[in-house]
Coordinates of C-alpha atoms in Angstrom, one line a residue:
Chain A
M1 CA 3.1 35.2 6.0
V2 CA 4.7 35.0 2.6
A3 CA 5.8 31.5 1.8
Q4 CA 9.3 30.4 1.2
V5 CA 9.5 29.2 -2.4
I6 CA 10.8 25.6 -2.6
D7 CA 13.0 25.8 -5.7
G8 CA 12.6 22.3 -7.3
K9 CA 14.7 23.2 -10.2
A10 CA 17.7 24.1 -8.0
F11 CA 17.0 21.1 -5.8
A12 CA 16.9 18.7 -8.7
A13 CA 20.2 20.1 -10.0
K14 CA 21.7 19.4 -6.6
V15 CA 20.3 15.8 -6.6
R16 CA 21.7 15.2 -10.1
A17 CA 25.1 16.6 -9.0
Q18 CA 25.0 14.2 -6.0
V19 CA 24.2 11.3 -8.4
A20 CA 27.0 12.4 -10.8
D21 CA 29.5 12.5 -7.9
Q22 CA 28.6 9.0 -6.8
V23 CA 28.6 7.7 -10.4
A24 CA 32.1 9.0 -10.8
K25 CA 33.2 7.3 -7.6
L26 CA 31.5 4.0 -8.7
K27 CA 33.5 4.1 -12.0
E28 CA 36.7 5.0 -10.3
E29 CA 36.6 2.6 -7.3
N30 CA 34.5 -0.2 -8.7
G31 CA 34.8 0.0 -12.5
I32 CA 31.0 0.1 -12.7
T33 CA 28.9 2.4 -14.9
P34 CA 25.2 2.5 -14.1
G35 CA 23.0 2.0 -17.1
L36 CA 19.4 3.0 -17.7
A37 CA 17.3 1.5 -20.5
V38 CA 14.3 3.4 -21.6
V39 CA 11.7 1.7 -23.9
L40 CA 9.4 3.8 -26.0
V41 CA 6.6 2.2 -28.0
G42 CA 5.0 4.4 -30.6
E43 CA 5.4 8.1 -31.4
D44 CA 3.4 10.0 -28.7
P45 CA 4.9 13.5 -29.0
A46 CA 4.9 14.1 -25.2
S47 CA 6.5 10.7 -24.5
Q48 CA 9.2 11.4 -27.1
V49 CA 10.1 14.7 -25.4
Y50 CA 10.3 12.9 -22.0
V51 CA 12.4 10.1 -23.3
R52 CA 14.8 12.5 -25.0
S53 CA 15.1 14.5 -21.8
K54 CA 15.7 11.4 -19.7
G55 CA 18.4 10.2 -22.1
K56 CA 20.2 13.5 -22.1
M57 CA 20.3 13.8 -18.3
T58 CA 21.3 10.1 -17.9
V59 CA 24.4 10.8 -20.0
E60 CA 25.0 14.1 -18.2
V61 CA 25.4 12.4 -14.8
G62 CA 27.8 9.9 -16.3
M63 CA 25.5 6.9 -16.8
N64 CA 25.0 4.8 -19.9
S65 CA 21.7 5.5 -21.6
Y66 CA 20.1 2.8 -23.8
E67 CA 17.1 3.9 -25.8
H68 CA 14.8 1.3 -27.4
K69 CA 12.3 2.8 -29.8
L70 CA 9.7 0.4 -31.0
D71 CA 6.9 0.8 -33.6
A72 CA 3.4 1.6 -32.4
D73 CA 2.2 -1.8 -33.6
T74 CA 4.9 -3.8 -31.8
S75 CA 3.4 -7.0 -30.5
E76 CA 3.2 -7.8 -26.8
A77 CA 5.4 -10.8 -27.3
D78 CA 8.1 -8.7 -28.9
L79 CA 8.0 -6.1 -26.1
L80 CA 8.1 -8.8 -23.4
A81 CA 11.1 -10.4 -25.2
L82 CA 13.0 -7.1 -25.2
I83 CA 12.2 -6.6 -21.5
E84 CA 13.4 -10.2 -20.8
K85 CA 16.7 -9.3 -22.6
L86 CA 17.1 -6.1 -20.6
N87 CA 16.3 -8.0 -17.3
N88 CA 19.2 -10.3 -18.1
D89 CA 21.6 -7.7 -19.3
P90 CA 24.2 -6.9 -16.6
A91 CA 25.0 -3.5 -18.1
V92 CA 21.4 -2.4 -17.5
H93 CA 20.6 -1.5 -13.9
G94 CA 17.3 0.3 -14.5
I95 CA 14.5 -0.3 -17.0
L96 CA 11.8 2.2 -17.7
V97 CA 8.9 1.6 -20.1
Q98 CA 7.5 4.9 -21.0
L99 CA 3.7 5.1 -20.4
P100 CA 1.1 5.3 -21.7
L101 CA 1.5 2.2 -24.0
P102 CA -0.5 1.8 -27.2
K103 CA -4.0 0.3 -26.4
H104 CA -3.3 -3.2 -27.7
L105 CA -0.6 -3.7 -25.0
N106 CA -1.4 -4.7 -21.4
E107 CA 0.4 -2.1 -19.2
D108 CA 0.1 -4.1 -16.0
L109 CA 1.5 -7.2 -17.6
V110 CA 4.3 -5.3 -19.2
I111 CA 5.3 -3.4 -16.1
N112 CA 5.2 -6.6 -14.0
S113 CA 7.5 -8.4 -16.4
I114 CA 10.3 -6.0 -15.5
D115 CA 12.7 -7.4 -12.9
P116 CA 11.6 -5.6 -9.7
A117 CA 15.2 -4.8 -8.8
K118 CA 15.5 -2.9 -12.1
D119 CA 12.0 -1.3 -11.9
V120 CA 13.2 2.3 -11.5
D121 CA 9.7 3.7 -11.9
G122 CA 8.6 1.6 -8.8
F123 CA 5.3 0.5 -10.5
H124 CA 5.9 -3.3 -10.3
I125 CA 3.4 -4.8 -7.8
S126 CA 6.3 -6.3 -5.8
N127 CA 7.7 -2.8 -5.3
V128 CA 4.3 -1.5 -4.3
G129 CA 4.1 -4.4 -1.8
L130 CA 7.5 -3.8 -0.4
L131 CA 6.8 -0.1 0.0
G132 CA 3.4 -0.9 1.5
T133 CA 5.1 -3.1 4.2
G134 CA 7.9 -0.7 5.0
Q135 CA 10.6 -2.7 3.3
K136 CA 13.3 -1.5 0.9
S137 CA 11.9 -1.0 -2.6
M138 CA 12.1 1.0 -5.7
V139 CA 10.0 4.1 -5.0
P140 CA 8.0 5.9 -7.7
C141 CA 10.0 9.0 -8.8
T142 CA 7.5 11.8 -8.3
P143 CA 6.5 11.0 -4.7
L144 CA 10.2 10.3 -3.9
G145 CA 11.0 13.8 -5.2
C146 CA 8.3 15.3 -3.0
L147 CA 9.6 13.4 0.1
M148 CA 13.2 14.6 -0.6
M149 CA 12.0 18.2 -0.7
L150 CA 9.9 17.8 2.5
R151 CA 12.8 16.2 4.4
D152 CA 15.2 18.9 3.2
H153 CA 12.8 21.6 4.3
H154 CA 11.7 20.1 7.7
G155 CA 14.3 17.7 8.8
S156 CA 12.1 15.2 10.6
L157 CA 8.5 14.9 9.4
S158 CA 7.5 12.7 12.5
G159 CA 4.1 13.6 14.0
M160 CA 3.2 16.1 11.3
D161 CA -0.4 16.1 9.9
A162 CA -0.1 15.4 6.2
V163 CA -3.0 15.4 3.7
V164 CA -2.5 13.9 0.3
I165 CA -5.2 15.0 -2.2
G166 CA -5.6 12.4 -4.9
R167 CA -5.3 8.6 -4.7
S168 CA -3.6 7.6 -7.9
N169 CA -1.2 4.6 -8.0
I170 CA 1.5 6.8 -9.4
V171 CA 1.5 9.6 -6.9
G172 CA -1.2 9.8 -4.2
K173 CA -1.0 6.3 -2.8
P174 CA 2.8 5.9 -2.8
M175 CA 3.1 9.4 -1.4
A176 CA 0.9 8.4 1.5
Q177 CA 3.0 5.4 2.2
L178 CA 6.2 7.4 2.2
L179 CA 4.8 10.0 4.6
L180 CA 3.5 7.2 6.8
G181 CA 7.0 5.7 6.7
D182 CA 8.3 9.1 8.0
S183 CA 5.8 8.9 10.8
C184 CA 3.3 11.6 9.6
T185 CA -0.3 11.2 10.5
V186 CA -1.5 10.7 7.0
T187 CA -4.9 11.5 5.5
I188 CA -5.8 10.5 1.9
A189 CA -8.5 12.8 0.4
H190 CA -10.1 12.5 -3.0
S191 CA -13.1 13.3 -5.1
R192 CA -15.5 11.6 -2.7
T193 CA -14.1 13.5 0.4
K194 CA -17.0 15.3 2.1
D195 CA -15.5 18.5 3.3
L196 CA -12.2 18.9 1.5
P197 CA -11.6 22.5 2.6
D198 CA -11.8 21.4 6.3
V199 CA -9.6 18.4 5.7
V200 CA -6.9 20.4 4.0
R201 CA -7.1 23.2 6.6
R202 CA -5.8 20.9 9.3
A203 CA -2.7 19.8 7.4
D204 CA 0.9 20.8 8.2
I205 CA 1.8 19.3 4.9
V206 CA -0.4 19.4 1.8
V207 CA 0.4 17.3 -1.2
A208 CA -1.9 18.1 -4.1
A209 CA -1.9 15.4 -6.8
V210 CA -5.2 15.6 -8.6
G211 CA -4.7 17.1 -12.0
R212 CA -7.3 19.9 -11.7
P213 CA -6.0 23.4 -12.4
E214 CA -5.9 25.6 -9.3
M215 CA -8.5 23.6 -7.4
V216 CA -7.0 24.3 -4.0
P217 CA -7.5 28.0 -3.1
G218 CA -5.3 29.8 -0.6
D219 CA -8.0 29.9 2.1
W220 CA -7.9 26.1 2.4
I221 CA -4.2 26.3 3.5
K222 CA -3.4 26.5 7.2
E223 CA -1.2 29.4 8.1
G224 CA 2.4 28.2 7.8
A225 CA 1.7 24.8 6.2
T226 CA 4.1 23.4 3.6
V227 CA 2.4 22.9 0.2
I228 CA 3.7 20.5 -2.4
D229 CA 2.0 20.9 -5.7
V230 CA 2.3 17.9 -8.0
G231 CA -0.2 19.1 -10.6
I232 CA 1.0 20.3 -14.0
N233 CA -2.0 21.6 -15.9
R234 CA -1.9 23.4 -19.2
I235 CA -4.6 26.2 -19.4
E236 CA -5.5 29.1 -21.6
R237 CA -5.4 32.5 -19.9
D238 CA -5.5 35.9 -21.5
G239 CA -5.1 34.2 -24.9
K240 CA -1.9 32.5 -23.8
T241 CA -1.1 28.9 -22.8
K242 CA 0.1 28.7 -19.3
L243 CA 1.2 25.9 -16.9
V244 CA -0.5 25.9 -13.5
G245 CA -0.6 23.5 -10.6
D246 CA -3.5 22.0 -8.6
V247 CA -3.0 24.8 -6.1
D248 CA -3.9 28.5 -6.7
Y249 CA -0.3 29.6 -6.2
A250 CA -0.8 33.3 -5.6
S251 CA -3.4 33.0 -2.8
A252 CA -1.7 29.9 -1.3
A253 CA 1.7 31.6 -1.1
E254 CA 0.2 34.2 1.2
R255 CA -0.7 31.7 3.8
A256 CA 1.8 28.8 3.4
G257 CA 5.1 28.6 5.2
A258 CA 6.7 27.0 2.1
I259 CA 5.4 26.1 -1.4
T260 CA 6.6 24.6 -4.6
P261 CA 5.9 26.6 -7.7
V262 CA 4.6 25.3 -11.1
P263 CA 6.6 25.0 -13.2
G264 CA 9.9 24.6 -11.4
G265 CA 8.7 22.7 -8.3
V266 CA 8.0 19.0 -8.3
G267 CA 8.4 18.6 -12.1
P268 CA 12.2 18.7 -12.3
M269 CA 12.6 16.4 -9.4
T270 CA 11.0 13.5 -11.2
I271 CA 13.8 12.8 -13.6
A272 CA 16.4 13.6 -10.9
C273 CA 14.8 10.8 -8.8
L274 CA 14.8 8.5 -11.8
L275 CA 18.5 8.9 -12.0
A276 CA 18.8 8.5 -8.2
N277 CA 16.8 5.2 -8.5
T278 CA 19.0 3.9 -11.2
L279 CA 22.1 4.6 -9.1
T280 CA 20.4 2.9 -6.1
A281 CA 19.5 -0.2 -8.3
C282 CA 23.1 -0.4 -9.5
C283 CA 24.5 -0.2 -5.9
R284 CA 22.1 -2.8 -4.7
S285 CA 22.7 -5.2 -7.5
N286 CA 26.5 -4.9 -6.9
G287 CA 26.1 -5.4 -3.1
L288 CA 27.4 -1.9 -2.4
P289 CA 25.9 0.5 0.2
E290 CA 22.9 2.5 -0.9
P291 CA 23.6 6.1 -2.0
E292 CA 23.1 8.4 0.9
G293 CA 20.2 10.9 0.9
L294 CA 18.8 9.5 -2.4
T295 CA 16.4 6.8 -1.2
A296 CA 13.3 6.7 0.9
Chain B
M1 CA -27.0 7.3 22.4
V2 CA -26.5 3.7 23.3
A3 CA -24.6 1.9 20.6
Q4 CA -25.9 -0.9 18.5
V5 CA -23.7 -4.0 19.2
I6 CA -22.2 -5.4 16.1
D7 CA -22.3 -9.1 16.8
G8 CA -19.2 -10.5 15.2
K9 CA -19.9 -14.0 16.4
A10 CA -23.3 -14.1 14.7
F11 CA -21.9 -12.4 11.6
A12 CA -19.0 -14.9 11.3
A13 CA -21.5 -17.7 11.6
K14 CA -23.4 -16.2 8.7
V15 CA -20.3 -15.8 6.6
R16 CA -19.3 -19.4 7.3
A17 CA -22.8 -20.5 6.3
Q18 CA -22.5 -18.6 3.0
V19 CA -19.2 -20.3 2.4
A20 CA -20.6 -23.7 3.2
D21 CA -23.5 -23.1 0.8
Q22 CA -21.1 -22.2 -2.0
V23 CA -18.8 -25.1 -1.2
A24 CA -21.7 -27.4 -1.5
K25 CA -22.7 -25.9 -4.8
L26 CA -19.1 -26.2 -6.1
K27 CA -19.0 -29.8 -5.2
E28 CA -22.3 -30.6 -6.8
E29 CA -22.0 -28.5 -9.9
N30 CA -18.3 -28.6 -10.6
G31 CA -17.0 -31.6 -8.6
I32 CA -14.5 -29.4 -6.9
T33 CA -13.8 -29.4 -3.1
P34 CA -11.8 -26.4 -1.9
G35 CA -8.7 -27.3 0.1
L36 CA -6.8 -25.3 2.8
A37 CA -3.3 -26.4 3.9
V38 CA -2.1 -25.0 7.2
V39 CA 1.6 -25.3 8.1
L40 CA 2.6 -25.1 11.7
V41 CA 6.3 -25.1 12.7
G42 CA 7.0 -25.8 16.3
E43 CA 4.8 -26.1 19.3
D44 CA 3.7 -22.6 20.3
P45 CA 0.6 -23.3 22.4
A46 CA -1.4 -20.3 21.1
S47 CA -0.6 -21.3 17.5
Q48 CA -1.6 -24.9 18.2
V49 CA -5.0 -23.7 19.4
Y50 CA -5.5 -21.5 16.3
V51 CA -4.5 -24.2 13.9
R52 CA -6.8 -26.7 15.5
S53 CA -9.7 -24.2 15.4
K54 CA -9.0 -23.4 11.7
G55 CA -8.8 -27.1 10.8
K56 CA -12.1 -27.7 12.5
M57 CA -14.0 -24.9 10.9
T58 CA -12.5 -25.7 7.5
V59 CA -14.0 -29.2 7.7
E60 CA -17.3 -27.8 9.0
V61 CA -17.9 -25.7 5.9
G62 CA -17.2 -28.8 3.7
M63 CA -13.6 -28.0 2.6
N64 CA -10.6 -30.3 2.8
S65 CA -8.2 -29.4 5.6
Y66 CA -4.5 -30.4 5.3
E67 CA -2.4 -29.9 8.4
H68 CA 1.3 -30.0 8.2
K69 CA 3.0 -30.0 11.6
L70 CA 6.8 -29.6 11.5
D71 CA 9.4 -29.8 14.2
A72 CA 10.6 -26.5 15.7
D73 CA 14.0 -27.1 14.3
T74 CA 12.8 -27.7 10.7
S75 CA 15.3 -26.2 8.2
E76 CA 14.3 -23.3 5.9
A77 CA 15.0 -25.6 2.9
D78 CA 12.6 -28.2 4.2
L79 CA 9.9 -25.7 4.9
L80 CA 10.4 -24.1 1.4
A81 CA 10.3 -27.6 -0.2
L82 CA 6.9 -28.3 1.5
I83 CA 5.5 -24.9 0.4
E84 CA 6.7 -25.7 -3.2
K85 CA 4.9 -29.0 -3.0
L86 CA 1.7 -27.3 -1.8
N87 CA 2.0 -24.6 -4.5
N88 CA 2.0 -27.4 -7.1
D89 CA -0.8 -29.5 -5.5
P90 CA -4.1 -28.9 -7.4
A91 CA -6.1 -30.1 -4.4
V92 CA -4.7 -27.2 -2.3
H93 CA -6.3 -23.8 -3.1
G94 CA -5.2 -22.0 0.0
I95 CA -1.9 -22.1 2.0
L96 CA -1.4 -20.6 5.4
V97 CA 1.9 -20.7 7.3
Q98 CA 1.1 -20.0 10.9
L99 CA 3.0 -17.1 12.3
P100 CA 5.2 -16.4 14.2
L101 CA 7.8 -18.8 12.9
P102 CA 10.8 -20.0 15.0
K103 CA 13.6 -17.4 15.0
H104 CA 15.9 -19.3 12.6
L105 CA 13.4 -19.1 9.7
N106 CA 13.0 -15.9 7.6
E107 CA 9.3 -15.1 7.7
D108 CA 9.4 -12.7 4.7
L109 CA 11.2 -15.3 2.6
V110 CA 8.8 -18.1 3.6
I111 CA 5.6 -16.0 3.1
N112 CA 6.8 -14.8 -0.3
S113 CA 7.5 -18.3 -1.4
I114 CA 3.8 -19.1 -1.3
D115 CA 2.0 -18.9 -4.7
P116 CA 0.3 -15.5 -4.4
A117 CA -2.9 -17.0 -5.8
K118 CA -2.9 -19.5 -2.8
D119 CA -1.8 -16.9 -0.2
V120 CA -5.0 -16.8 1.8
D121 CA -3.5 -14.7 4.5
G122 CA -2.8 -12.0 1.9
F123 CA 0.7 -11.3 3.3
H124 CA 2.7 -12.0 0.1
I125 CA 4.2 -8.7 -1.3
S126 CA 2.4 -9.3 -4.6
N127 CA -0.9 -9.3 -2.8
V128 CA 0.0 -6.2 -0.8
G129 CA 1.0 -4.6 -4.1
L130 CA -2.3 -5.6 -5.9
L131 CA -4.4 -4.3 -2.9
G132 CA -2.2 -1.2 -2.9
T133 CA -3.1 -0.5 -6.5
G134 CA -6.8 -1.3 -6.3
Q135 CA -6.5 -4.6 -8.2
K136 CA -8.0 -8.0 -7.2
S137 CA -5.9 -9.7 -4.6
M138 CA -6.0 -11.9 -1.6
V139 CA -6.9 -9.6 1.3
P140 CA -5.6 -10.2 4.9
C141 CA -8.4 -11.8 6.9
T142 CA -8.8 -9.5 9.9
P143 CA -9.2 -6.2 7.9
L144 CA -11.4 -8.1 5.4
G145 CA -13.7 -9.1 8.3
C146 CA -13.8 -5.5 9.5
L147 CA -14.7 -4.3 6.0
M148 CA -17.5 -6.8 5.7
M149 CA -19.1 -5.7 9.0
L150 CA -18.8 -2.1 8.1
R151 CA -20.4 -2.7 4.7
D152 CA -23.1 -4.7 6.3
H153 CA -23.9 -2.0 8.8
H154 CA -23.6 1.1 6.5
G155 CA -24.2 -0.1 3.0
S156 CA -22.0 2.3 1.2
L157 CA -18.9 3.8 3.0
S158 CA -18.3 6.4 0.3
G159 CA -17.3 9.8 1.7
M160 CA -17.2 8.7 5.3
D161 CA -14.3 9.9 7.5
A162 CA -12.4 6.8 8.6
V163 CA -9.5 6.8 11.1
V164 CA -7.4 3.7 11.5
I165 CA -5.3 3.7 14.7
G166 CA -2.2 1.5 14.1
R167 CA -0.1 1.0 11.1
S168 CA 0.8 -2.7 11.2
N169 CA 1.3 -4.7 8.0
I170 CA -1.3 -7.2 9.1
V171 CA -4.2 -4.9 10.1
G172 CA -3.7 -1.1 10.0
K173 CA -2.2 -0.7 6.6
P174 CA -4.4 -3.1 4.6
M175 CA -7.4 -1.8 6.5
A176 CA -6.6 1.7 5.3
Q177 CA -6.3 0.4 1.7
L178 CA -9.7 -1.3 1.9
L179 CA -11.4 1.8 3.3
L180 CA -9.8 3.9 0.6
G181 CA -11.0 1.4 -2.0
D182 CA -14.5 1.9 -0.6
S183 CA -14.0 5.7 -1.0
C184 CA -13.6 6.7 2.6
T185 CA -11.4 9.7 3.5
V186 CA -8.8 7.7 5.4
T187 CA -6.5 8.8 8.1
I188 CA -3.8 6.6 9.5
A189 CA -2.9 7.5 13.1
H190 CA -0.2 5.8 15.2
S191 CA 2.1 6.2 18.2
R192 CA 3.7 9.4 16.7
T193 CA 0.3 11.1 16.1
K194 CA 0.3 14.5 17.8
D195 CA -3.3 14.9 19.0
L196 CA -4.8 11.4 18.8
P197 CA -8.0 12.3 20.7
D198 CA -8.8 15.1 18.2
V199 CA -8.0 12.9 15.2
V200 CA -10.3 10.1 16.5
R201 CA -13.0 12.7 17.4
R202 CA -13.6 13.6 13.7
A203 CA -14.1 10.0 12.6
D204 CA -17.3 8.5 11.3
I205 CA -15.5 5.1 11.5
V206 CA -12.8 4.3 14.0
V207 CA -10.8 1.1 13.6
A208 CA -8.6 0.5 16.6
A209 CA -5.7 -1.9 15.9
V210 CA -2.9 -1.1 18.3
G211 CA -2.8 -3.9 20.9
R212 CA -3.0 -1.6 24.0
P213 CA -5.8 -2.4 26.4
E214 CA -8.6 0.1 26.5
M215 CA -6.4 3.0 25.2
V216 CA -9.3 4.7 23.4
P217 CA -11.7 6.2 25.9
G218 CA -15.3 6.9 25.1
D219 CA -14.9 10.7 25.0
W220 CA -12.6 10.3 21.9
I221 CA -15.6 8.9 20.0
K222 CA -17.8 11.2 18.0
E223 CA -21.5 10.8 18.8
G224 CA -22.9 8.2 16.5
A225 CA -19.6 6.9 15.1
T226 CA -19.0 3.2 14.2
V227 CA -16.3 1.7 16.3
I228 CA -14.4 -1.5 15.2
D229 CA -12.2 -2.8 17.9
V230 CA -9.5 -5.1 16.6
G231 CA -7.6 -5.4 19.8
I232 CA -7.6 -8.6 21.9
N233 CA -5.7 -7.9 25.1
R234 CA -5.5 -10.2 28.1
I235 CA -5.5 -8.2 31.3
E236 CA -5.8 -9.0 35.1
R237 CA -8.8 -7.2 36.8
D238 CA -10.2 -7.9 40.2
G239 CA -8.0 -11.0 40.4
K240 CA -9.4 -12.4 37.2
T241 CA -8.1 -12.7 33.6
K242 CA -10.2 -10.8 31.2
L243 CA -10.1 -10.1 27.4
V244 CA -10.5 -6.4 26.5
G245 CA -10.1 -4.5 23.3
D246 CA -8.1 -1.4 22.4
V247 CA -11.3 0.6 23.1
D248 CA -12.9 1.2 26.5
Y249 CA -16.1 -0.5 25.6
A250 CA -18.4 0.8 28.4
S251 CA -17.7 4.4 27.8
A252 CA -17.4 4.2 24.0
A253 CA -20.8 2.3 23.8
E254 CA -22.4 5.4 25.3
R255 CA -21.4 7.6 22.4
A256 CA -20.9 5.3 19.4
G257 CA -23.7 4.5 17.0
A258 CA -22.4 1.0 16.6
I259 CA -19.5 -0.9 18.2
T260 CA -17.9 -4.4 18.1
P261 CA -17.4 -6.0 21.5
V262 CA -14.4 -7.9 22.7
P263 CA -14.6 -10.8 22.7
G264 CA -17.2 -11.6 20.1
G265 CA -16.5 -8.8 17.6
V266 CA -13.7 -8.8 15.1
G267 CA -12.1 -12.0 16.5
P268 CA -14.5 -14.6 15.1
M269 CA -14.5 -12.9 11.7
T270 CA -10.8 -13.6 11.1
I271 CA -11.2 -17.4 10.6
A272 CA -14.5 -16.9 8.7
C273 CA -12.6 -14.7 6.3
L274 CA -9.8 -17.2 6.0
L275 CA -12.5 -19.7 4.8
A276 CA -14.0 -17.1 2.5
N277 CA -10.5 -16.4 1.0
T278 CA -9.9 -20.1 0.4
L279 CA -13.2 -20.3 -1.4
T280 CA -12.3 -17.2 -3.5
A281 CA -8.9 -18.7 -4.3
C282 CA -10.6 -21.9 -5.4
C283 CA -13.1 -20.1 -7.6
R284 CA -10.4 -18.0 -9.2
S285 CA -8.1 -20.9 -9.9
N286 CA -10.9 -22.7 -11.6
G287 CA -12.0 -19.7 -13.7
L288 CA -15.3 -19.5 -11.9
P289 CA -17.0 -16.3 -10.8
E290 CA -16.0 -14.9 -7.4
P291 CA -18.2 -15.8 -4.4
E292 CA -20.5 -12.8 -3.9
G293 CA -20.2 -10.7 -0.8
L294 CA -17.1 -12.5 0.4
T295 CA -14.4 -10.5 -1.2
A296 CA -13.1 -6.9 -1.1

């Protein structure tokens, strides 16, 4: 079997187009423009790239983008005051604080000071709790993107055996909750798992979210399984820098039924889902129906 | 193999004795008496029995018990006002609202109005979110009791294959989080699971929390596995009423390494863990170290 490639770049473009359509409708029919505020503290180069990219795409789908760039030595009190202002600003429907924060700032405290209804990253403990009890919540962007691709490929996921490798709060754990919500039988595997190859071999769906380059070889993949590779690892090979996933793509693609490449798989979906979440937050805060196909 | 019986009744008595010891110490050294407030709305006979039993055991371990019995037609506003009062009462360290509530009251709203630090049932979405991100939280009593028994029996659970049957918010999902926190490889199975016998057969630890009498037969159990039976089902057999678990005890005990009986297994641990949680809440609110061996 040669796997179907799940084109995350094309899928993300489609999601952004859906968001843009609904934003246009919101403006026309309700006179509302969704707004996303992104807060960047310090000058981490990778974070600056992400924030620029988020701002650009926010504007492209017709939303307002508000960027707040603060000095690396900003005090916690000043950061919390800004968040409080954004919480109370009716033009702001989504708030994202770019992580990691400088060491002197308490990330948990900062994230949990965001109004949960505007927490478009889905990291506030109230949103984790709502997701963990099967209630409506803001869902973390990366696992939401994975779920959208899986639903698009399979239709119903009910009864499928899903294995999530990795138990991070940002990807692994919320991914498991989402798959459980779609009635998969879900296994969470991790560094302490005894026989990882065997665990992965029984999966109809494999989500790899570990951050170790090519750690999942093709012969761990069940014939015909769907492989979602969340890893984005920078390695040196043949004297060149290269991006690879947590899955060994070449060998896995020979056995999988479908697979996401790296780059161009899960990666582009994350920002698309951030925009989808901002739209969702805007609809909810205005008592309008949720945007179809863009939520968990 | 004939399974070792995990005696929940004896274990619960031990937990209550530990709680009583620490309560005595708290009184003597700090002049603090932990207090648990239980709120019962209406006259559901089963709930009345539970509340009476909780009150009795609370007093037995040396804590203060505050019972609030409200009419079945109590308004939501009145109930919320009582909870607000208890939230602000420094003598009250734990608050439990007995479920189910009469239909006209919104359970989610009521539970989420409890101060999370006093939410000894662990049902507040903030506590679900804290548990779901591996932070300190109030943990639901029944899965906490199961975890204590498993730790007592095995020492470390790291790397064990655990299967939780059932995905309720009260048992299945928090149980999975706790087992994951102790580094088990965790699978959550449920009514949509395709081949439940096979899923259960690979488990070193089986937690059955479905509420279907004797649905897990012995031949699903791996030789030597530990079986925790959360089910308490009332059935008629040979003209008599009998309590049975979700596991067919007789056949499972022939294969398991250890098993909890019904009654006398998980059941008695629930109230013991409620008392443990109340003690934990009291220690935390007073800035004292957590009681050892009584938390997740």
